[in-house]
mmCIF file of C-alpha atoms and ligand atoms in Angstrom:
data_model
loop_
_atom_site.group_PDB
_atom_site.id
_atom_site.type_symbol
_atom_site.label_atom_id
_atom_site.label_comp_id
_atom_site.label_asym_id
_atom_site.label_seq_id
_atom_site.Cartn_x
_atom_site.Cartn_y
_atom_site.Cartn_z
ATOM 1 C CA MET R 1 195.412 69.007 326.258
ATOM 2 C CA THR R 2 193.514 72.164 325.248
ATOM 3 C CA GLN R 3 195.150 73.677 322.216
ATOM 4 C CA PRO R 4 196.122 77.352 322.389
ATOM 5 C CA LEU R 5 193.980 79.714 320.310
ATOM 6 C CA THR R 6 195.543 81.397 317.288
ATOM 7 C CA LEU R 7 195.178 85.154 316.988
ATOM 8 C CA ILE R 8 195.781 86.499 313.488
ATOM 9 C CA GLY R 9 196.362 90.235 313.311
ATOM 10 C CA ASN R 10 199.037 92.853 312.947
ATOM 11 C CA GLU R 11 200.790 95.523 314.966
ATOM 12 C CA GLY R 12 199.191 98.349 312.988
ATOM 13 C CA SER R 13 195.651 97.145 313.664
ATOM 14 C CA PRO R 14 194.104 98.652 316.814
ATOM 15 C CA TYR R 15 191.562 95.846 317.138
ATOM 16 C CA SER R 16 194.294 93.191 316.872
ATOM 17 C CA ARG R 17 196.246 94.913 319.616
ATOM 18 C CA LYS R 18 193.089 95.173 321.723
ATOM 19 C CA LEU R 19 192.336 91.480 321.477
ATOM 20 C CA ARG R 20 195.950 90.392 321.984
ATOM 21 C CA ALA R 21 196.165 92.511 325.130
ATOM 22 C CA VAL R 22 192.922 90.914 326.382
ATOM 23 C CA LEU R 23 194.276 87.391 325.808
ATOM 24 C CA ARG R 24 197.501 88.299 327.586
ATOM 25 C CA TYR R 25 195.789 89.928 330.543
ATOM 26 C CA ARG R 26 193.327 87.029 330.863
ATOM 27 C CA ARG R 27 196.150 84.473 330.569
ATOM 28 C CA ILE R 28 194.347 82.656 327.774
ATOM 29 C CA ALA R 29 196.879 80.512 325.952
ATOM 30 C CA HIS R 30 197.328 81.733 322.390
ATOM 31 C CA VAL R 31 199.710 82.000 319.492
ATOM 32 C CA TRP R 32 200.158 85.316 317.663
ATOM 33 C CA VAL R 33 200.337 85.103 313.876
ATOM 34 C CA VAL R 34 200.864 88.142 311.665
ATOM 35 C CA GLY R 35 198.217 88.159 308.933
ATOM 36 C CA ASN R 36 199.856 87.660 305.510
ATOM 37 C CA GLY R 37 203.241 87.484 307.210
ATOM 38 C CA PRO R 38 205.749 84.709 306.545
ATOM 39 C CA GLU R 39 204.166 82.484 309.230
ATOM 40 C CA TYR R 40 200.557 83.006 308.054
ATOM 41 C CA VAL R 41 198.287 80.073 307.218
ATOM 42 C CA ALA R 42 194.768 80.914 306.015
ATOM 43 C CA PRO R 43 192.123 80.213 308.690
ATOM 44 C CA PRO R 44 188.664 78.722 308.069
ATOM 45 C CA PRO R 45 186.370 81.230 306.298
ATOM 46 C CA VAL R 46 185.029 84.219 308.235
ATOM 47 C CA PRO R 47 182.001 86.335 307.257
ATOM 48 C CA VAL R 48 183.974 89.598 306.807
ATOM 49 C CA GLN R 49 187.601 89.982 305.693
ATOM 50 C CA VAL R 50 188.976 91.888 308.685
ATOM 51 C CA ILE R 51 191.589 91.372 311.363
ATOM 52 C CA PRO R 52 191.870 90.252 314.064
ATOM 53 C CA VAL R 53 190.738 86.689 313.410
ATOM 54 C CA LEU R 54 190.554 84.331 316.380
ATOM 55 C CA VAL R 55 190.914 80.620 315.627
ATOM 56 C CA TRP R 56 189.919 77.614 317.739
ATOM 57 C CA HIS R 57 191.684 74.296 317.161
ATOM 58 C CA ASP R 58 190.621 70.680 317.568
ATOM 59 C CA ALA R 59 192.492 68.171 319.743
ATOM 60 C CA THR R 60 194.912 67.383 316.892
ATOM 61 C CA GLY R 61 195.814 71.045 316.558
ATOM 62 C CA ALA R 62 193.951 71.524 313.239
ATOM 63 C CA MET R 63 192.057 74.797 312.794
ATOM 64 C CA ARG R 64 188.412 74.094 313.671
ATOM 65 C CA GLU R 65 186.636 77.457 313.699
ATOM 66 C CA ALA R 66 187.488 81.106 313.061
ATOM 67 C CA ALA R 67 185.611 84.251 314.079
ATOM 68 C CA VAL R 68 186.025 88.021 313.788
ATOM 69 C CA ASP R 69 184.902 91.185 315.610
ATOM 70 C CA SER R 70 186.683 91.994 318.830
ATOM 71 C CA THR R 71 183.677 93.005 320.975
ATOM 72 C CA PRO R 72 181.617 89.803 320.521
ATOM 73 C CA LEU R 73 184.865 87.831 320.673
ATOM 74 C CA ILE R 74 185.656 89.332 324.064
ATOM 75 C CA ALA R 75 182.102 88.445 325.168
ATOM 76 C CA ARG R 76 182.576 84.866 323.953
ATOM 77 C CA LEU R 77 185.883 84.576 325.808
ATOM 78 C CA GLU R 78 184.060 85.700 328.940
ATOM 79 C CA ARG R 79 181.688 82.763 328.515
ATOM 80 C CA GLU R 80 184.461 80.268 327.794
ATOM 81 C CA TYR R 81 187.069 81.326 330.381
ATOM 82 C CA ALA R 82 186.341 82.296 333.966
ATOM 83 C CA GLN R 83 189.635 83.782 335.152
ATOM 84 C CA ARG R 84 190.487 87.459 335.210
ATOM 85 C CA SER R 85 187.143 88.679 333.853
ATOM 86 C CA LEU R 86 186.850 92.028 332.083
ATOM 87 C CA LEU R 87 183.222 92.466 333.120
ATOM 88 C CA PRO R 88 182.549 94.567 336.219
ATOM 89 C CA PRO R 89 180.124 92.591 338.410
ATOM 90 C CA ASP R 90 177.703 95.537 338.802
ATOM 91 C CA PRO R 91 175.560 95.446 335.610
ATOM 92 C CA VAL R 92 175.337 99.244 335.562
ATOM 93 C CA VAL R 93 179.128 99.567 335.581
ATOM 94 C CA ALA R 94 179.316 96.766 332.998
ATOM 95 C CA PHE R 95 177.036 98.825 330.754
ATOM 96 C CA LEU R 96 179.302 101.872 331.139
ATOM 97 C CA SER R 97 182.314 99.715 330.303
ATOM 98 C CA ALA R 98 180.553 98.472 327.134
ATOM 99 C CA LEU R 99 179.762 102.067 326.186
ATOM 100 C CA VAL R 100 183.386 103.144 326.610
ATOM 101 C CA GLU R 101 184.580 100.079 324.682
ATOM 102 C CA ASP R 102 182.269 100.942 321.819
ATOM 103 C CA TYR R 103 183.293 104.612 321.851
ATOM 104 C CA GLY R 104 186.932 103.511 321.611
ATOM 105 C CA ASP R 105 186.280 101.025 318.808
ATOM 106 C CA GLU R 106 183.924 103.106 316.729
ATOM 107 C CA TRP R 107 184.641 106.769 317.444
ATOM 108 C CA CYS R 108 188.255 107.024 318.630
ATOM 109 C CA THR R 109 189.205 104.966 315.583
ATOM 110 C CA LYS R 110 188.252 108.046 313.586
ATOM 111 C CA PHE R 111 190.997 110.006 315.378
ATOM 112 C CA MET R 112 193.420 107.232 314.447
ATOM 113 C CA PHE R 113 192.339 107.094 310.818
ATOM 114 C CA HIS R 114 192.524 110.876 310.572
ATOM 115 C CA TYR R 115 196.048 111.261 311.985
ATOM 116 C CA ARG R 116 197.231 108.348 309.850
ATOM 117 C CA TRP R 117 195.814 109.323 306.493
ATOM 118 C CA ALA R 118 195.226 113.098 306.521
ATOM 119 C CA ASP R 119 198.684 114.638 306.555
ATOM 120 C CA ALA R 120 201.773 114.013 304.453
ATOM 121 C CA ALA R 121 204.092 112.978 307.309
ATOM 122 C CA GLY R 122 201.575 110.465 308.676
ATOM 123 C CA ILE R 123 200.816 109.014 305.259
ATOM 124 C CA ASP R 124 204.458 108.721 304.296
ATOM 125 C CA TRP R 125 205.260 106.766 307.452
ATOM 126 C CA ALA R 126 202.157 104.550 307.604
ATOM 127 C CA ARG R 127 201.917 103.423 303.996
ATOM 128 C CA ARG R 128 205.353 101.759 304.150
ATOM 129 C CA GLN R 129 205.781 100.956 307.842
ATOM 130 C CA LEU R 130 202.556 98.958 308.018
ATOM 131 C CA MET R 131 203.976 96.633 305.350
ATOM 132 C CA ARG R 132 207.401 96.450 307.040
ATOM 133 C CA GLN R 133 205.616 95.409 310.229
ATOM 134 C CA ILE R 134 204.118 92.463 308.344
ATOM 135 C CA ASP R 135 207.509 91.483 306.932
ATOM 136 C CA PRO R 136 210.605 93.562 307.743
ATOM 137 C CA ALA R 137 212.433 91.769 304.904
ATOM 138 C CA VAL R 138 209.901 92.749 302.233
ATOM 139 C CA PRO R 139 211.717 93.438 298.925
ATOM 140 C CA ALA R 140 211.892 97.174 298.103
ATOM 141 C CA ALA R 141 209.897 96.943 294.860
ATOM 142 C CA GLN R 142 207.077 95.042 296.547
ATOM 143 C CA LEU R 143 207.121 97.549 299.410
ATOM 144 C CA GLU R 144 206.675 100.449 296.991
ATOM 145 C CA ARG R 145 203.840 98.701 295.144
ATOM 146 C CA PHE R 146 202.052 98.018 298.450
ATOM 147 C CA ALA R 147 202.662 101.569 299.734
ATOM 148 C CA GLN R 148 201.108 103.088 296.629
ATOM 149 C CA TRP R 149 198.078 100.811 296.540
ATOM 150 C CA PHE R 150 197.360 100.774 300.273
ATOM 151 C CA GLY R 151 197.950 104.486 300.899
ATOM 152 C CA ASP R 152 195.701 105.471 297.971
ATOM 153 C CA ARG R 153 192.975 103.112 299.150
ATOM 154 C CA GLN R 154 193.035 104.409 302.728
ATOM 155 C CA ILE R 155 193.161 108.075 301.756
ATOM 156 C CA GLY R 156 190.158 107.400 299.517
ATOM 157 C CA ARG R 157 188.282 106.080 302.558
ATOM 158 C CA ARG R 158 188.810 109.190 304.686
ATOM 159 C CA GLU R 159 185.586 110.915 303.787
ATOM 160 C CA ILE R 160 183.622 107.684 304.198
ATOM 161 C CA VAL R 161 184.552 107.485 307.889
ATOM 162 C CA GLY R 162 184.219 111.239 308.443
ATOM 163 C CA SER R 163 187.781 112.584 308.115
ATOM 164 C CA SER R 164 187.769 115.650 305.856
ATOM 165 C CA ASP R 165 188.970 119.252 305.866
ATOM 166 C CA ALA R 166 185.599 120.163 307.370
ATOM 167 C CA THR R 167 185.923 117.751 310.308
ATOM 168 C CA ALA R 168 189.710 117.907 310.892
ATOM 169 C CA ALA R 169 189.482 120.440 313.718
ATOM 170 C CA MET R 170 186.691 118.453 315.398
ATOM 171 C CA LEU R 171 188.676 115.211 315.272
ATOM 172 C CA GLU R 172 191.849 116.802 316.566
ATOM 173 C CA ALA R 173 190.002 118.604 319.380
ATOM 174 C CA GLY R 174 188.203 115.353 320.302
ATOM 175 C CA TYR R 175 191.501 113.491 320.516
ATOM 176 C CA ARG R 176 193.062 116.181 322.676
ATOM 177 C CA ARG R 177 190.082 116.248 325.019
ATOM 178 C CA LEU R 178 190.287 112.461 325.353
ATOM 179 C CA LEU R 179 193.997 112.683 326.187
ATOM 180 C CA GLY R 180 193.307 115.385 328.759
ATOM 181 C CA MET R 181 190.550 113.381 330.449
ATOM 182 C CA LEU R 182 192.603 110.190 330.577
ATOM 183 C CA GLU R 183 195.662 112.043 331.842
ATOM 184 C CA SER R 184 193.619 113.438 334.769
ATOM 185 C CA LEU R 185 192.011 110.066 335.430
ATOM 186 C CA LEU R 186 195.392 108.360 335.574
ATOM 187 C CA GLU R 187 196.441 110.754 338.322
ATOM 188 C CA GLN R 188 193.722 109.141 340.444
ATOM 189 C CA ARG R 189 193.722 105.468 339.513
ATOM 190 C CA ARG R 190 195.171 102.859 337.208
ATOM 191 C CA PHE R 191 192.177 101.871 335.084
ATOM 192 C CA LEU R 192 188.840 103.414 334.206
ATOM 193 C CA PHE R 193 186.711 101.220 336.446
ATOM 194 C CA GLY R 194 189.100 100.536 339.288
ATOM 195 C CA GLU R 195 192.440 98.905 339.936
ATOM 196 C CA ARG R 196 191.912 96.265 337.254
ATOM 197 C CA PRO R 197 191.089 96.675 333.568
ATOM 198 C CA ALA R 198 187.601 96.256 332.092
ATOM 199 C CA ALA R 199 186.533 95.776 328.472
ATOM 200 C CA GLY R 200 186.193 99.569 328.238
ATOM 201 C CA ASP R 201 189.902 100.052 329.025
ATOM 202 C CA PHE R 202 190.852 97.719 326.201
ATOM 203 C CA GLY R 203 188.579 99.499 323.703
ATOM 204 C CA LEU R 204 190.469 102.750 324.310
ATOM 205 C CA TYR R 205 193.807 100.970 324.582
ATOM 206 C CA GLY R 206 193.501 99.463 321.068
ATOM 207 C CA GLN R 207 193.184 102.848 319.391
ATOM 208 C CA LEU R 208 195.806 104.444 321.646
ATOM 209 C CA THR R 209 198.392 101.841 320.578
ATOM 210 C CA GLN R 210 198.343 103.599 317.229
ATOM 211 C CA LEU R 211 197.599 107.169 318.275
ATOM 212 C CA CYS R 212 200.229 107.315 321.033
ATOM 213 C CA ALA R 213 202.929 105.142 319.543
ATOM 214 C CA PHE R 214 202.682 104.760 315.769
ATOM 215 C CA ASP R 215 201.261 107.784 313.972
ATOM 216 C CA PRO R 216 203.788 110.620 314.251
ATOM 217 C CA GLY R 217 201.379 113.592 314.585
ATOM 218 C CA SER R 218 199.175 112.102 317.286
ATOM 219 C CA ALA R 219 202.111 110.460 319.100
ATOM 220 C CA ARG R 220 204.108 113.718 319.425
ATOM 221 C CA LEU R 221 200.986 115.401 320.747
ATOM 222 C CA ALA R 222 200.433 112.673 323.333
ATOM 223 C CA GLU R 223 204.069 112.854 324.466
ATOM 224 C CA ARG R 224 203.673 116.594 325.052
ATOM 225 C CA GLU R 225 200.176 116.656 326.547
ATOM 226 C CA ALA R 226 199.544 113.230 328.067
ATOM 227 C CA PRO R 227 202.731 111.372 329.064
ATOM 228 C CA ARG R 228 200.820 109.213 331.574
ATOM 229 C CA VAL R 229 198.511 108.055 328.788
ATOM 230 C CA VAL R 230 201.533 107.123 326.664
ATOM 231 C CA ALA R 231 202.919 105.093 329.574
ATOM 232 C CA TRP R 232 199.523 103.521 330.350
ATOM 233 C CA THR R 233 199.145 102.403 326.760
ATOM 234 C CA ALA R 234 202.540 100.707 326.860
ATOM 235 C CA ARG R 235 201.686 99.058 330.201
ATOM 236 C CA CYS R 236 198.373 97.669 328.942
ATOM 237 C CA GLU R 237 200.153 95.793 326.161
ATOM 238 C CA ASP R 238 200.955 92.967 328.545
ATOM 239 C CA LEU R 239 199.118 92.839 331.859
ATOM 240 C CA SER R 240 199.649 89.096 332.303
ATOM 241 C CA GLY R 241 201.398 89.741 335.603
ATOM 242 C CA TRP R 242 198.759 92.119 337.004
ATOM 243 C CA ARG R 243 197.368 90.773 340.302
ATOM 244 C CA VAL R 244 193.571 90.849 340.402
ATOM 245 C CA ASP R 245 190.827 90.506 342.963
ATOM 246 C CA ASP R 246 187.180 91.531 343.023
ATOM 247 C CA ALA R 247 187.722 94.312 345.548
ATOM 248 C CA GLN R 248 189.512 96.236 342.798
ATOM 249 C CA TRP R 249 186.248 97.151 341.022
ATOM 250 C CA LEU R 250 184.899 100.576 341.929
ATOM 251 C CA ASP R 251 181.303 101.056 343.006
ATOM 252 C CA ARG R 252 178.924 102.752 340.570
ATOM 253 C CA ASP R 253 178.842 106.103 342.387
ATOM 254 C CA THR R 254 182.603 106.484 342.299
ATOM 255 C CA VAL R 255 182.752 105.397 338.648
ATOM 256 C CA LEU R 256 180.145 107.970 337.764
ATOM 257 C CA VAL R 257 181.968 110.851 339.439
ATOM 258 C CA THR R 258 185.327 110.214 337.792
ATOM 259 C CA LEU R 259 183.961 109.161 334.402
ATOM 260 C CA GLY R 260 181.473 112.058 334.243
ATOM 261 C CA PRO R 261 183.550 114.142 331.793
ATOM 262 C CA LEU R 262 184.210 111.133 329.541
ATOM 263 C CA LEU R 263 180.518 110.194 329.505
ATOM 264 C CA ALA R 264 179.643 113.774 328.537
ATOM 265 C CA GLU R 265 182.243 113.584 325.766
ATOM 266 C CA ILE R 266 180.721 110.343 324.472
ATOM 267 C CA GLY R 267 177.231 111.798 324.784
ATOM 268 C CA GLY R 268 178.242 114.881 322.779
ATOM 269 C CA SER R 269 180.000 113.052 319.949
ATOM 270 C CA TYR R 270 179.538 109.315 319.501
ATOM 271 C CA VAL R 271 175.929 109.053 320.710
ATOM 272 C CA PRO R 272 174.496 111.777 318.404
ATOM 273 C CA PHE R 273 176.307 110.105 315.536
ATOM 274 C CA LEU R 274 174.884 106.685 316.463
ATOM 275 C CA LEU R 275 171.342 108.055 316.480
ATOM 276 C CA ALA R 276 171.703 110.022 313.244
ATOM 277 C CA ASN R 277 173.373 107.063 311.523
ATOM 278 C CA ALA R 278 170.541 104.722 312.525
ATOM 279 C CA GLN R 279 167.933 107.200 311.353
ATOM 280 C CA ALA R 280 169.676 107.783 308.007
ATOM 281 C CA ARG R 281 169.968 104.035 307.512
ATOM 282 C CA ALA R 282 166.277 103.524 308.297
ATOM 283 C CA GLU R 283 165.438 106.184 305.698
ATOM 284 C CA GLY R 284 167.664 104.508 303.113
ATOM 285 C CA GLY R 285 170.185 107.405 303.088
ATOM 286 C CA GLU R 286 173.779 107.017 301.919
ATOM 287 C CA TRP R 287 175.344 109.844 303.941
ATOM 288 C CA VAL R 288 174.682 110.965 307.489
ATOM 289 C CA GLU R 289 175.047 114.503 308.828
ATOM 290 C CA CYS R 290 174.610 115.587 312.422
ATOM 291 C CA ALA R 291 175.783 118.039 315.076
ATOM 292 C CA VAL R 292 178.804 116.825 317.044
ATOM 293 C CA GLN R 293 180.273 118.974 319.838
ATOM 294 C CA GLY R 294 179.022 122.141 318.191
ATOM 295 C CA GLY R 295 180.371 121.222 314.734
ATOM 296 C CA ARG R 296 178.878 119.577 311.661
ATOM 297 C CA TRP R 297 179.705 115.909 311.220
ATOM 298 C CA ARG R 298 179.375 114.124 307.840
ATOM 299 C CA GLN R 299 180.219 110.573 306.812
ATOM 300 C CA LYS R 300 178.805 107.574 304.998
ATOM 301 C CA VAL R 301 176.038 105.599 306.673
ATOM 302 C CA PHE R 302 177.326 102.400 308.305
ATOM 303 C CA ALA R 303 175.099 99.369 308.950
ATOM 304 C CA TYR R 304 177.599 98.029 311.495
ATOM 305 C CA GLN R 305 177.128 101.039 313.762
ATOM 306 C CA VAL R 306 173.374 100.482 313.767
ATOM 307 C CA LYS R 307 174.216 97.076 315.263
ATOM 308 C CA CYS R 308 176.390 98.817 317.864
ATOM 309 C CA LEU R 309 173.518 101.117 318.854
ATOM 310 C CA ASN R 310 171.104 98.199 319.091
ATOM 311 C CA ALA R 311 173.540 96.180 321.199
ATOM 312 C CA LEU R 312 173.976 99.044 323.685
ATOM 313 C CA ARG R 313 170.216 99.570 323.855
ATOM 314 C CA ALA R 314 169.630 95.853 324.393
ATOM 315 C CA GLN R 315 172.185 95.804 327.222
ATOM 316 C CA ALA R 316 170.459 98.800 328.856
ATOM 317 C CA ALA R 317 167.017 97.218 328.360
ATOM 318 C CA ALA R 318 168.207 94.027 330.094
ATOM 319 C CA LEU R 319 168.952 95.940 333.326
ATOM 320 C CA ASP R 320 166.373 95.552 336.044
ATOM 321 C CA ASP R 321 164.033 98.491 336.687
ATOM 322 C CA ASP R 322 165.982 99.874 339.664
ATOM 323 C CA ASP R 323 169.299 99.747 337.834
ATOM 324 C CA ARG R 324 167.843 101.344 334.709
ATOM 325 C CA ALA R 325 166.272 104.107 336.783
ATOM 326 C CA TRP R 326 169.585 104.706 338.569
ATOM 327 C CA LEU R 327 171.420 104.878 335.250
ATOM 328 C CA ALA R 328 168.824 107.167 333.665
ATOM 329 C CA GLN R 329 169.257 109.584 336.559
ATOM 330 C CA ALA R 330 173.040 109.258 336.517
ATOM 331 C CA LEU R 331 173.329 109.889 332.782
ATOM 332 C CA ARG R 332 170.853 112.785 332.703
ATOM 333 C CA GLY R 333 172.351 115.709 330.802
ATOM 334 C CA SER R 334 175.338 113.735 329.474
ATOM 335 C CA GLY R 335 173.764 112.992 326.092
ATOM 336 C CA CYS R 336 174.093 109.249 326.784
ATOM 337 C CA GLU R 337 170.679 108.943 328.437
ATOM 338 C CA VAL R 338 168.998 108.499 325.027
ATOM 339 C CA LEU R 339 170.545 105.010 324.913
ATOM 340 C CA LEU R 340 168.084 104.016 327.634
ATOM 341 C CA ALA R 341 165.080 105.008 325.560
ATOM 342 C CA PRO R 342 163.343 101.979 324.025
HETATM 343 N N1 LIG J 1 184.682 95.607 314.502
HETATM 344 C C1 LIG J 1 185.899 94.911 314.134
HETATM 345 C C2 LIG J 1 186.757 95.845 313.275
HETATM 346 C C3 LIG J 1 187.958 95.146 312.660
HETATM 347 C C4 LIG J 1 188.608 96.010 311.597
HETATM 348 O O1 LIG J 1 188.015 96.969 311.066
HETATM 349 N N2 LIG J 1 189.857 95.673 311.294
HETATM 350 C C5 LIG J 1 190.578 96.396 310.253
HETATM 351 C C6 LIG J 1 192.046 96.492 310.589
HETATM 352 S S1 LIG J 1 192.302 97.406 312.110
HETATM 353 C C7 LIG J 1 190.504 95.623 308.953
HETATM 354 O O2 LIG J 1 190.819 94.456 308.938
HETATM 355 N N3 LIG J 1 190.058 96.270 307.868
HETATM 356 C C8 LIG J 1 189.941 95.627 306.572
HETATM 357 C C9 LIG J 1 190.685 96.336 305.519
HETATM 358 O O3 LIG J 1 191.289 97.381 305.786
HETATM 359 O O4 LIG J 1 190.690 95.834 304.399
HETATM 360 C C10 LIG J 1 186.629 94.494 315.424
HETATM 361 O O5 LIG J 1 186.337 95.032 316.497
HETATM 362 O O6 LIG J 1 187.438 93.562 315.364
#
């Protein structure tokens, strides 16, 4: 019998929630283990100490292999399991889904980090509640030690990922625009690429689990301004019962019309950052600065996001000439078209 996978993560981790929701929707048998919780057993070594960790078992049930990084993990699951795919069959739409997934993972996570660690009410809640979520019975003294250490560490990371007094207004405006766009989209259909979820939906979903339902500042805002998005986020948690068929995917023209504002948002924020980050990295810089939606963005240079840019470019380069030409025309003026340049 095939052994269920083990997913190690926690409720406060957007990427853990993303991957768990994918496993549930795809009906891939798995066991959920809270990292460092009472039930936790260390997995085989992984290259980077992050969650979620996905573990494969041998026929005896012993842990055989562990891997991290939700986007390549989702791609691997697509290769290993056929049912209930997250990849739109049109390669152009699949590219747009990958772009939205990446924007969720790498840019919207900045909204999450900002609301969590930039204001007193958010910090006060998160630094303790994240530990209680790992073990609700944690002794009070241990809880306080964790809260102090973890909160200080995360607040110290704010500037590194771009959350500062100078960027606060940009982050908050970006979050509100995203809520507004998703709220309008949900008046028309149930998921971004049709009547079934794609990888792009789950990229946004992961961050929204925190923004809409954990961090007090961003959650109150979402309740006021985007109640459909709050409900959608809760619904995406477990889509194991969702009925799927291939007719539910939208064609590329329809996707383009309804996702136009979101693509322009991505092209005005995440894409300029990706390019500036890659350039700063190539020049050996430590910090990157660039224009984002009319404001000045500043954060540390990240090697990982150079990989993200290269992966998107490689996916665009793998399209056939007609599809790439269609996409270049479709993305013209959005700011995303530079991803098609070699
Ligand atoms: N690109 C990774 C990101 C994973 C990640 O950054 N996870 C966070 C928790 S949400 C983490 O484990 N950070 C390590 C730390 O805070 O020490 C993915 O998509 O899975």
